[in-house]
Amino acid sequence: MMNRDQALSYLRDYVKSDNLLNHMLGVEAIMRGLAKRLGQDEEKWALTGLLHDIDYEMTENNPQEHSVIGAKILEEKGLEPDIVYAIKAHNEIHGLPRNTMLDKALYAADPTAGLIAAVAYVMPSKKLEEVQLKSLKKKFKDKAFAKGANREQIKSCEELGLTVDQFLEISLQEMKKIADQIGL
């Protein structure tokens, strides 16, 4: 399996935006926390989160290509087929079934990282340390806030056997652990 240092090296070839990289690091952290909670392979899940948007800058004007190109890149790099599939399936445009826990976790974690970052940005300090589950839940219910963070997609965490509250708490705590790395 590709290690994290190799993955970060590949990302530098494809991802130029610090904001996008920070998002990917956030999803990586959430995936690691979910794997730990659910008794799954933490390194595999974290790697999936880290690499999930490797093609985003190349495909942002072509959403139907997003994750297809990324899957091809990662397949060529020798990434495991289940990771490649989860990355491909996280873009719902393709209509691929999310069959495994890995598929389902990535699908739910992706918008959650964005929602948590958006909540941090509206805090007086603009820091994650100030974000509490209560404020995150309030913003989750506000459909006008962070519209790009698909609430139904986040709610799909229930397919992992977690309540939305449990999922948001895990996600928030994991992102807080890397707050310095992602400027929050």
PDB file of N, CA and C in Angstrom, residues 115 136-155 164:
ATOM      1  N   LEU A 115     -18.156  21.589   5.972  1.00  0.00           N
ATOM      2  CA  LEU A 115     -19.082  22.189   6.931  1.00  0.00           C
ATOM      3  C   LEU A 115     -18.342  22.619   8.200  1.00  0.00           C
ATOM      4  N   LEU A 136     -21.990  23.380  15.832  1.00  0.00           N
ATOM      5  CA  LEU A 136     -21.917  22.627  14.582  1.00  0.00           C
ATOM      6  C   LEU A 136     -23.294  22.081  14.206  1.00  0.00           C
ATOM      7  N   LYS A 137     -24.007  21.534  15.178  1.00  0.00           N
ATOM      8  CA  LYS A 137     -25.350  21.001  14.922  1.00  0.00           C
ATOM      9  C   LYS A 137     -26.305  22.110  14.491  1.00  0.00           C
ATOM     10  N   LYS A 138     -26.183  23.276  15.102  1.00  0.00           N
ATOM     11  CA  LYS A 138     -27.036  24.407  14.737  1.00  0.00           C
ATOM     12  C   LYS A 138     -26.799  24.810  13.280  1.00  0.00           C
ATOM     13  N   LYS A 139     -25.542  24.880  12.882  1.00  0.00           N
ATOM     14  CA  LYS A 139     -25.214  25.249  11.500  1.00  0.00           C
ATOM     15  C   LYS A 139     -25.595  24.120  10.529  1.00  0.00           C
ATOM     16  N   PHE A 140     -25.516  22.883  10.989  1.00  0.00           N
ATOM     17  CA  PHE A 140     -25.927  21.744  10.163  1.00  0.00           C
ATOM     18  C   PHE A 140     -27.407  21.879   9.795  1.00  0.00           C
ATOM     19  N   LYS A 141     -28.221  22.321  10.740  1.00  0.00           N
ATOM     20  CA  LYS A 141     -29.665  22.461  10.510  1.00  0.00           C
ATOM     21  C   LYS A 141     -30.011  23.677   9.655  1.00  0.00           C
ATOM     22  N   ASP A 142     -29.115  24.653   9.582  1.00  0.00           N
ATOM     23  CA  ASP A 142     -29.336  25.872   8.805  1.00  0.00           C
ATOM     24  C   ASP A 142     -28.963  25.617   7.345  1.00  0.00           C
ATOM     25  N   LYS A 143     -29.963  25.329   6.531  1.00  0.00           N
ATOM     26  CA  LYS A 143     -29.727  24.959   5.122  1.00  0.00           C
ATOM     27  C   LYS A 143     -29.093  26.086   4.306  1.00  0.00           C
ATOM     28  N   ALA A 144     -29.236  27.332   4.771  1.00  0.00           N
ATOM     29  CA  ALA A 144     -28.655  28.464   4.049  1.00  0.00           C
ATOM     30  C   ALA A 144     -27.159  28.604   4.329  1.00  0.00           C
ATOM     31  N   PHE A 145     -26.679  27.953   5.390  1.00  0.00           N
ATOM     32  CA  PHE A 145     -25.263  28.047   5.762  1.00  0.00           C
ATOM     33  C   PHE A 145     -24.479  26.956   5.036  1.00  0.00           C
ATOM     34  N   ALA A 146     -23.364  27.334   4.434  1.00  0.00           N
ATOM     35  CA  ALA A 146     -22.486  26.366   3.737  1.00  0.00           C
ATOM     36  C   ALA A 146     -23.315  25.444   2.849  1.00  0.00           C
ATOM     37  N   LYS A 147     -24.002  26.055   1.897  1.00  0.00           N
ATOM     38  CA  LYS A 147     -24.920  25.309   1.026  1.00  0.00           C
ATOM     39  C   LYS A 147     -24.250  24.141   0.295  1.00  0.00           C
ATOM     40  N   GLY A 148     -22.953  24.261   0.039  1.00  0.00           N
ATOM     41  CA  GLY A 148     -22.249  23.199  -0.673  1.00  0.00           C
ATOM     42  C   GLY A 148     -22.058  21.929   0.142  1.00  0.00           C
ATOM     43  N   ALA A 149     -22.265  22.021   1.443  1.00  0.00           N
ATOM     44  CA  ALA A 149     -22.127  20.847   2.313  1.00  0.00           C
ATOM     45  C   ALA A 149     -23.471  20.121   2.349  1.00  0.00           C
ATOM     46  N   ASN A 150     -23.629  19.179   1.462  1.00  0.00           N
ATOM     47  CA  ASN A 150     -24.879  18.458   1.280  1.00  0.00           C
ATOM     48  C   ASN A 150     -25.286  17.719   2.559  1.00  0.00           C
ATOM     49  N   ARG A 151     -26.371  18.177   3.154  1.00  0.00           N
ATOM     50  CA  ARG A 151     -26.814  17.608   4.433  1.00  0.00           C
ATOM     51  C   ARG A 151     -27.269  16.161   4.297  1.00  0.00           C
ATOM     52  N   GLU A 152     -27.907  15.824   3.198  1.00  0.00           N
ATOM     53  CA  GLU A 152     -28.331  14.431   2.997  1.00  0.00           C
ATOM     54  C   GLU A 152     -27.115  13.518   2.883  1.00  0.00           C
ATOM     55  N   GLN A 153     -26.091  14.013   2.233  1.00  0.00           N
ATOM     56  CA  GLN A 153     -24.858  13.239   2.109  1.00  0.00           C
ATOM     57  C   GLN A 153     -24.230  13.027   3.489  1.00  0.00           C
ATOM     58  N   ILE A 154     -24.230  14.060   4.302  1.00  0.00           N
ATOM     59  CA  ILE A 154     -23.701  13.933   5.669  1.00  0.00           C
ATOM     60  C   ILE A 154     -24.553  12.944   6.468  1.00  0.00           C
ATOM     61  N   LYS A 155     -25.873  13.032   6.319  1.00  0.00           N
ATOM     62  CA  LYS A 155     -26.771  12.126   7.046  1.00  0.00           C
ATOM     63  C   LYS A 155     -26.572  10.663   6.657  1.00  0.00           C
ATOM     64  N   VAL A 164     -26.129  11.071  13.439  1.00  0.00           N
ATOM     65  CA  VAL A 164     -25.520  12.291  12.920  1.00  0.00           C
ATOM     66  C   VAL A 164     -24.708  12.969  14.017  1.00  0.00           C
TER      67      VAL A 164
END
